[in-house]
């Protein structure tokens, strides 16, 4: 289980996380919702061990292992992978190079390049293209594929549906559901409540760096009004 | 006469490329403007001078220069720069300090005289090209520059380490988040870039000569090359070196009193239109 306990974090003098507590089990999708600027990306970055923000209290744990304080590559090797907001592909790398950065092309265990191409056939057709030459949907698929090549048990996805056409959002939901079925735990950061509800098991709402509401997706679906009040109009 | 000047321009460009390619690799990946790169060049030249003197082998001098300067890079990165990671101004100031210290050390050990690294028998004398007799060693430097360009291109574009370096130039944080210890890639690149400064020093020590202050001259030219070519771009460094090499040579011939302007004027003009250089990208 990936657990976050009382996490506080700041950028310079600005405190952004004010004691976030939540957990993520294998084989579930936990949606983290919240309006712009509420600290969702900051939470994901802090869990991943990226150099900013600075974590000042609390911790993230993976089972018995403390993640907080580890450099990002160690967090990744323990089984936590990131699909960052805005994709952040490498403009100078081809599709194949994105997928073989961590593992050589001939790797035969866990996620392999062939398996990613089987899951995302569009990427296979574009294997020689560079990150910058892909369409929005292909970019997101590549960002997911790149993260999967680390054989994660937990996946942190930061607004994956942002900027995607509705048909691509549906495709993404299918992918998320498949990964969950394979036993991955997915922290799904979203601004769009309905996109999150399509795949989530649980929902937490982040507001000014705190979880202000947590519920099962079923409960939210039967009474969305309880949530939309936190999220503004949807 | 024109052929001779062209060859002067190309050979100086080859030397500049060797030095500047190391600079741009380090600048591109680690975001460090290493102002001790010129001092590392000079150190490489002196090491080549000493070792080729002892052994009588120019090749031994070259290899020793590359190894010694790579180790100096290792010490600089792990001993000093590691503690100011992420603070650009502190990094730059630190490298300036290191440049002063290395210069003073060189002055103590080698004094203020001018030295030339002895070249092997086979590379002395002149060879006829483009209808002129041209110093063979300078042609060798031209070939060495071309070889370094080819080898670095293969490394950067055809190997997994190269893919890591390119990815790191694009977005080092995402490389780390992918599960790669980017610090090791940083260190390896810093040592490679330093070794190139050492190689440049060995070649330049035979081609130009070694004296206190030679480091600042090569540093200024390398900076111009990297600014023109764009941060972290090998092809940019090659084109930048050609441009600077030719401008410098022809500037000295045609407008000797404006030589610096002829080199840096076009650079400023280019930056007005392409602020990140020919192949650079905003950070
Ligand atoms: N690198 C940064 N430096 C300073 N402040 C930041 C930085 N990144 C985000 N912030 C601030 O932290 C707050 C939370 O941002 P973020 O976590 O990106 O929100 P969200 O992802 O929920 O939209 C915002 O007020 C934002 O302006
Ligand atoms: Mg965000």
XYZ file of C-alpha atoms and ligand atoms in Angstrom:
545
model
C 0.000 0.000 0.000
C 1.152 3.515 -0.786
C 0.305 5.802 2.083
C 0.662 9.516 2.586
C 0.500 10.744 6.144
C 0.262 14.324 7.320
C 2.344 15.526 4.382
C 3.313 19.204 4.534
C 5.312 20.846 1.783
C 6.370 24.303 0.677
C 7.954 26.161 -2.224
C 10.301 28.665 -0.613
C 8.124 30.490 1.883
C 4.806 29.426 0.397
C 3.250 26.465 2.159
C 1.203 24.465 -0.333
C 0.454 21.130 1.381
C -0.973 21.413 4.878
C -1.075 17.840 6.107
C -2.363 15.567 3.359
C -3.328 12.051 4.420
C -4.538 9.438 1.962
C -3.690 5.941 0.812
C -3.700 3.894 -2.335
C -4.086 0.123 -2.519
C -3.072 -2.180 -5.311
C -5.799 -2.800 -7.837
C -7.702 0.380 -7.114
C -8.064 3.785 -8.695
C -8.040 6.612 -6.184
C -9.056 9.891 -7.780
C -7.720 13.132 -6.306
C -9.885 16.028 -7.351
C -9.526 19.717 -6.789
C -9.579 23.023 -8.576
C -6.514 24.634 -10.106
C -3.796 25.558 -7.628
C -5.067 23.400 -4.772
C -1.847 21.395 -4.527
C -2.552 18.267 -6.590
C 0.642 18.443 -8.633
C 2.585 19.394 -5.538
C 1.307 16.262 -3.809
C 2.364 14.051 -6.693
C 5.787 15.703 -6.880
C 6.334 15.338 -3.154
C 5.466 11.625 -3.257
C 7.798 11.114 -6.216
C 10.681 12.777 -4.368
C 11.275 15.564 -6.885
C 13.555 18.286 -5.576
C 10.835 20.892 -5.175
C 8.605 21.236 -3.161
C 10.430 20.817 0.124
C 8.641 18.378 2.424
C 8.618 19.835 5.922
C 6.526 17.279 7.811
C 4.783 13.979 7.320
C 5.834 11.267 4.923
C 4.955 9.000 2.055
C 5.488 5.273 2.570
C 5.387 2.226 0.370
C 4.588 -0.640 2.693
C 7.401 -0.455 5.247
C 9.708 1.668 3.117
C 9.803 5.388 3.690
C 9.746 7.209 0.343
C 10.111 10.729 1.659
C 13.759 11.736 1.570
C 14.688 9.354 -1.229
C 15.811 10.716 -4.613
C 13.247 10.191 -7.403
C 15.091 7.329 -9.089
C 14.985 5.339 -5.846
C 11.271 6.022 -5.482
C 10.814 4.872 -9.065
C 12.818 1.700 -8.452
C 10.683 0.865 -5.445
C 7.725 0.746 -7.815
C 6.157 4.198 -8.074
C 5.926 5.710 -11.550
C 4.827 9.149 -12.686
C 2.778 10.289 -15.660
C 3.358 14.003 -15.182
C 1.044 16.882 -15.911
C 1.658 18.092 -19.465
C 3.250 14.708 -20.448
C 6.788 16.066 -20.426
C 8.076 13.834 -23.191
C 11.654 14.264 -24.360
C 11.574 16.284 -27.599
C 14.918 14.861 -28.788
C 13.985 11.211 -28.287
C 12.116 8.862 -30.577
C 9.199 6.798 -29.319
C 11.467 3.750 -29.086
C 14.089 5.705 -27.163
C 11.503 6.875 -24.654
C 10.668 3.267 -23.948
C 14.224 1.923 -23.821
C 15.741 4.627 -21.657
C 15.464 2.488 -18.556
C 15.546 -1.018 -20.012
C 17.352 -2.162 -23.140
C 15.123 -2.934 -26.110
C 15.669 -6.681 -25.690
C 14.408 -6.806 -22.099
C 12.175 -9.803 -21.521
C 10.791 -9.299 -18.022
C 7.902 -7.188 -16.809
C 6.808 -4.480 -19.205
C 8.681 -4.679 -22.487
C 8.620 -2.414 -25.483
C 6.606 -5.067 -27.355
C 4.025 -5.150 -24.615
C 3.664 -1.378 -24.639
C 3.277 -1.480 -28.428
C 0.666 -4.213 -28.098
C -1.241 -2.078 -25.610
C -0.888 1.075 -27.741
C -0.705 -0.009 -31.402
C -0.617 3.620 -32.559
C 2.755 4.020 -30.862
C 4.139 1.011 -32.727
C 3.322 2.701 -36.031
C 5.128 5.813 -34.858
C 8.121 4.198 -33.226
C 10.643 6.246 -35.193
C 8.892 9.567 -34.561
C 10.071 11.996 -31.941
C 8.022 13.015 -28.935
C 7.229 16.386 -30.474
C 5.789 14.871 -33.672
C 2.993 12.933 -31.965
C -0.653 13.900 -31.574
C -2.013 14.765 -28.133
C -3.458 11.308 -27.562
C -0.296 9.557 -28.749
C 1.759 11.719 -26.433
C -0.300 10.689 -23.461
C -0.031 7.025 -24.451
C 3.737 7.388 -24.703
C 3.888 9.087 -21.304
C 1.969 6.147 -19.852
C 4.157 3.631 -21.700
C 7.327 5.321 -20.476
C 6.069 5.104 -16.900
C 5.076 1.439 -17.277
C 8.564 0.447 -18.456
C 9.701 0.880 -14.836
C 7.333 -1.991 -13.886
C 5.544 0.052 -11.258
C 3.080 -1.243 -8.725
C 1.714 2.261 -8.265
C 1.110 4.849 -10.941
C 0.701 8.563 -10.254
C -1.209 10.150 -13.150
C -1.429 13.943 -13.047
C -4.363 15.222 -15.112
C -3.924 12.697 -17.922
C -7.122 13.745 -19.682
C -6.121 17.422 -19.823
C -6.273 18.694 -23.393
C -7.425 15.393 -24.905
C -10.326 14.984 -27.322
C -13.326 13.151 -25.788
C -12.605 10.010 -27.785
C -9.060 9.947 -26.408
C -10.363 10.482 -22.883
C -12.514 7.342 -23.331
C -9.474 5.412 -24.595
C -7.501 6.566 -21.589
C -10.243 5.417 -19.225
C -10.057 1.979 -20.831
C -6.300 1.878 -20.287
C -6.659 2.909 -16.657
C -9.285 0.202 -16.108
C -7.012 -2.423 -17.696
C -4.048 -1.435 -15.558
C -6.185 -1.613 -12.461
C -7.361 -5.072 -13.476
C -3.705 -6.105 -13.648
C -3.296 -5.078 -10.037
C -1.761 -1.612 -10.337
C -2.781 1.036 -7.850
C -3.469 4.291 -9.632
C -3.578 7.752 -8.117
C -5.576 9.672 -10.681
C -5.363 13.443 -10.352
C -8.232 15.097 -12.184
C -10.106 18.363 -12.401
C -12.976 16.766 -14.231
C -15.245 14.967 -11.784
C -17.115 12.928 -14.361
C -14.022 11.672 -16.120
C -12.649 10.573 -12.746
C -15.902 8.895 -11.715
C -15.852 6.775 -14.859
C -12.909 4.792 -13.495
C -12.352 5.644 -9.824
C -13.052 3.427 -6.807
C -12.481 6.196 -4.315
C -12.408 9.961 -4.501
C -10.595 12.518 -2.354
C -10.969 16.255 -2.752
C -7.966 18.472 -2.173
C -8.510 22.081 -1.166
C -5.714 24.474 -0.185
C -3.395 21.578 0.498
C -5.708 19.431 2.597
C -8.093 16.537 1.928
C -11.464 18.088 2.705
C -13.681 15.263 1.508
C -13.166 11.542 0.925
C -15.767 9.071 -0.256
C -16.268 5.969 -2.359
C -16.972 6.614 -6.011
C -20.319 4.874 -5.638
C -21.365 7.287 -2.910
C -20.285 10.245 -5.001
C -22.107 8.966 -8.077
C -25.361 8.707 -6.156
C -24.991 12.202 -4.707
C -22.673 14.328 -6.859
C -23.960 17.505 -5.195
C -21.840 16.774 -2.126
C -18.740 17.082 -4.261
C -19.522 19.719 -6.842
C -19.709 22.241 -4.032
C -15.937 21.800 -3.591
C -15.154 21.720 -7.231
C -17.142 24.645 -8.535
C -19.466 24.210 -11.469
C -19.127 21.129 -13.646
C 47.035 32.674 -49.943
C 43.282 32.179 -49.749
C 43.760 28.423 -49.483
C 46.230 28.941 -46.673
C 43.835 31.198 -44.774
C 40.948 28.814 -45.321
C 43.021 26.002 -43.866
C 43.979 28.218 -40.930
C 40.294 28.891 -40.342
C 39.308 25.228 -40.582
C 42.095 23.970 -38.361
C 41.425 26.569 -35.684
C 37.736 25.653 -35.956
C 38.602 21.984 -35.384
C 40.504 22.836 -32.217
C 37.698 25.108 -31.028
C 35.173 22.386 -31.692
C 37.046 19.862 -29.555
C 37.143 22.296 -26.641
C 33.646 23.717 -27.113
C 31.987 20.311 -27.545
C 33.013 19.473 -23.991
C 31.749 22.838 -22.806
C 28.383 22.477 -24.496
C 27.849 18.902 -23.254
C 28.334 20.049 -19.668
C 26.311 23.222 -20.162
C 23.524 21.333 -21.907
C 23.070 18.541 -19.425
C 24.176 19.940 -16.077
C 23.270 23.573 -16.844
C 26.682 24.540 -15.528
C 28.517 27.329 -17.315
C 31.926 25.942 -16.503
C 34.223 28.950 -16.638
C 37.120 26.740 -15.561
C 36.877 24.894 -18.880
C 39.698 27.066 -20.266
C 41.848 26.308 -17.220
C 41.160 22.601 -17.727
C 42.302 23.049 -21.331
C 45.526 24.642 -20.163
C 46.035 21.926 -17.561
C 45.610 19.329 -20.302
C 48.232 21.131 -22.377
C 50.771 21.147 -19.539
C 50.132 17.498 -18.716
C 50.637 16.600 -22.376
C 53.845 18.634 -22.373
C 55.179 16.843 -19.306
C 54.159 13.313 -20.257
C 55.203 13.516 -23.882
C 58.499 14.945 -22.622
C 59.087 11.990 -20.270
C 57.953 9.288 -22.614
C 58.913 10.813 -25.922
C 55.465 9.796 -27.140
C 52.986 12.427 -28.279
C 50.135 9.885 -28.076
C 50.994 9.145 -24.439
C 50.876 12.858 -23.725
C 47.443 13.164 -25.326
C 46.008 10.210 -23.417
C 47.523 11.393 -20.151
C 46.058 14.864 -20.698
C 42.587 13.430 -21.275
C 42.805 11.132 -18.248
C 44.247 13.766 -15.923
C 41.690 16.397 -16.886
C 38.836 13.879 -16.628
C 40.009 13.196 -13.069
C 40.252 16.931 -12.401
C 36.645 17.137 -13.626
C 35.672 14.332 -11.284
C 37.276 16.142 -8.361
C 35.684 19.441 -9.345
C 32.219 17.935 -9.665
C 32.256 15.678 -6.611
C 34.458 17.844 -4.423
C 32.919 21.249 -5.081
C 30.053 21.572 -7.537
C 28.032 18.859 -5.800
C 27.447 21.211 -2.892
C 25.925 23.998 -4.976
C 23.768 21.844 -7.281
C 20.843 23.846 -8.553
C 22.301 27.265 -7.665
C 23.415 28.599 -11.020
C 25.170 31.744 -9.842
C 27.111 29.901 -7.149
C 28.163 27.274 -9.665
C 29.476 29.859 -12.095
C 31.342 31.760 -9.382
C 32.809 28.531 -8.085
C 34.139 27.627 -11.522
C 35.675 31.099 -11.818
C 37.437 30.491 -8.507
C 38.676 27.117 -9.696
C 39.995 28.735 -12.876
C 42.060 31.199 -10.816
C 43.410 28.480 -8.570
C 44.366 26.235 -11.501
C 46.068 29.162 -13.233
C 48.103 30.028 -10.181
C 49.086 26.415 -9.730
C 50.195 26.252 -13.348
C 52.187 29.436 -12.870
C 53.951 27.937 -9.853
C 54.745 24.655 -11.619
C 55.455 25.803 -15.167
C 56.250 29.488 -14.727
C 55.377 32.254 -17.144
C 57.217 30.929 -20.179
C 55.675 29.831 -23.420
C 55.869 26.127 -24.224
C 54.975 24.039 -27.206
C 54.078 20.384 -26.891
C 56.563 18.469 -29.098
C 54.893 16.678 -31.983
C 55.929 13.292 -33.392
C 58.242 13.061 -36.355
C 55.513 11.884 -38.712
C 53.416 14.992 -38.068
C 56.102 17.625 -38.469
C 56.868 19.331 -41.746
C 54.348 20.313 -44.385
C 51.944 18.566 -46.723
C 50.565 19.879 -49.974
C 46.808 20.514 -49.988
C 44.684 23.019 -51.925
C 47.825 23.987 -53.803
C 49.714 25.131 -50.703
C 52.238 23.530 -48.406
C 50.539 23.401 -45.068
C 51.876 22.288 -41.643
C 51.098 18.589 -41.306
C 50.306 18.829 -37.611
C 47.560 21.358 -38.269
C 46.018 18.994 -40.797
C 46.200 16.304 -38.142
C 44.258 18.590 -35.776
C 41.645 19.089 -38.492
C 41.283 15.316 -38.863
C 41.181 14.871 -35.098
C 38.384 17.459 -34.831
C 36.399 15.662 -37.531
C 36.956 12.323 -35.804
C 35.831 13.722 -32.439
C 32.703 15.086 -34.110
C 31.912 11.689 -35.631
C 32.556 9.748 -32.445
C 30.528 12.138 -30.303
C 27.689 12.086 -32.831
C 27.631 8.294 -32.700
C 27.708 8.363 -28.912
C 24.925 10.929 -28.611
C 22.629 9.644 -31.355
C 23.256 5.906 -31.481
C 23.838 4.714 -27.929
C 21.655 4.382 -24.864
C 24.031 6.591 -22.881
C 23.600 9.159 -25.631
C 19.821 8.863 -25.397
C 20.134 9.433 -21.651
C 22.239 12.529 -22.241
C 19.766 13.899 -24.794
C 16.840 13.151 -22.507
C 18.682 14.828 -19.652
C 19.323 17.926 -21.751
C 15.566 18.010 -22.467
C 14.304 17.330 -18.944
C 16.662 15.915 -16.325
C 13.960 15.720 -13.676
C 11.828 13.393 -15.797
C 14.853 11.183 -16.475
C 15.272 10.773 -12.715
C 11.545 10.142 -12.239
C 11.825 7.368 -14.836
C 14.148 5.488 -12.483
C 17.575 6.537 -13.700
C 20.232 7.856 -11.366
C 20.720 11.050 -13.320
C 23.594 12.062 -11.037
C 25.733 9.297 -12.542
C 24.892 10.493 -16.039
C 25.818 14.012 -14.905
C 29.152 12.856 -13.522
C 30.001 10.786 -16.585
C 29.186 13.725 -18.838
C 31.215 16.112 -16.714
C 34.215 13.808 -16.984
C 33.742 13.350 -20.723
C 33.438 17.116 -21.238
C 36.566 17.659 -19.147
C 38.474 14.995 -21.078
C 37.615 16.904 -24.263
C 39.080 20.056 -22.712
C 42.199 18.007 -21.940
C 42.377 16.703 -25.497
C 41.961 20.252 -26.757
C 44.800 21.374 -24.498
C 47.126 18.671 -25.799
C 46.333 19.519 -29.438
C 46.302 23.270 -28.823
C 49.539 23.062 -26.868
C 51.258 21.705 -29.947
C 49.369 23.847 -32.441
C 49.195 27.247 -30.724
C 51.340 27.039 -27.534
C 50.921 27.133 -23.786
C 51.342 30.222 -21.636
C 49.486 31.800 -18.725
C 46.396 33.420 -20.215
C 45.969 30.939 -23.060
C 43.063 29.528 -21.058
C 41.091 32.780 -21.106
C 41.497 33.139 -24.866
C 40.223 29.667 -25.652
C 37.422 30.068 -23.090
C 36.112 33.233 -24.707
C 36.104 31.598 -28.128
C 34.428 28.462 -26.759
C 31.743 30.535 -25.091
C 31.048 32.240 -28.403
C 30.860 28.868 -30.168
C 28.373 27.495 -27.651
C 26.274 30.647 -27.637
C 26.064 30.543 -31.423
C 25.411 26.807 -31.637
C 22.902 26.593 -28.828
C 23.115 24.939 -25.430
C 23.934 21.242 -25.621
C 23.944 20.958 -29.415
C 26.846 19.090 -30.967
C 25.976 20.127 -34.505
C 25.564 23.692 -33.238
C 29.035 23.554 -31.700
C 30.468 22.289 -34.988
C 28.846 25.056 -37.047
C 29.649 27.656 -34.392
C 33.295 26.564 -34.371
C 33.482 26.796 -38.165
C 31.964 30.258 -38.124
C 34.207 31.536 -35.346
C 37.290 29.839 -36.772
C 36.805 31.388 -40.198
C 35.755 34.810 -38.920
C 38.735 34.929 -36.601
C 41.194 33.993 -39.313
C 39.833 36.314 -41.964
C 39.191 39.055 -39.423
C 42.854 39.047 -38.479
C 43.916 39.193 -42.086
C 41.488 41.740 -43.414
C 40.624 43.897 -40.403
C 43.444 43.300 -37.927
C 42.466 46.182 -35.688
C 38.830 44.987 -35.576
C 39.575 41.288 -35.114
C 37.454 40.843 -31.991
C 34.585 42.792 -33.456
C 34.599 40.619 -36.558
C 34.194 37.563 -34.343
C 31.726 38.830 -31.778
C 29.728 41.273 -33.899
C 28.086 38.527 -35.996
C 27.490 36.545 -32.806
C 25.544 39.433 -31.287
C 23.603 39.834 -34.521
C 22.693 36.149 -34.589
C 21.542 36.272 -30.982
C 19.224 39.148 -31.799
C 17.341 36.827 -34.161
C 17.897 33.487 -32.452
C 18.334 34.144 -28.740
C 18.942 30.453 -27.987
C 21.513 30.020 -30.751
C 21.218 27.983 -33.923
C 20.000 24.755 -32.314
C 19.243 25.775 -28.751
C 15.958 25.498 -26.927
C 14.746 27.530 -23.996
C 15.434 25.772 -20.699
N 7.488 25.647 -8.514
C 6.644 26.387 -7.776
N 7.107 27.435 -7.073
C 6.286 28.185 -6.318
N 4.974 27.978 -6.198
C 4.433 26.951 -6.873
C 5.240 26.110 -7.704
N 4.436 25.173 -8.260
C 3.196 25.415 -7.799
N 3.186 26.480 -6.969
C 2.017 27.009 -6.250
O 1.541 26.001 -5.398
C 0.132 25.963 -5.426
C -0.338 24.579 -5.797
O 0.072 24.301 -7.124
P -0.159 22.895 -7.823
O 0.248 21.815 -6.894
O 0.488 22.943 -9.132
O -1.753 22.886 -7.972
P -2.687 21.975 -8.867
O -1.878 20.895 -9.447
O -3.715 21.477 -7.903
O -3.297 22.854 -9.900
C -0.328 27.037 -6.386
O -0.663 28.178 -5.624
C 0.884 27.311 -7.221
O 0.919 28.652 -7.620
Mg -1.536 20.418 -11.436
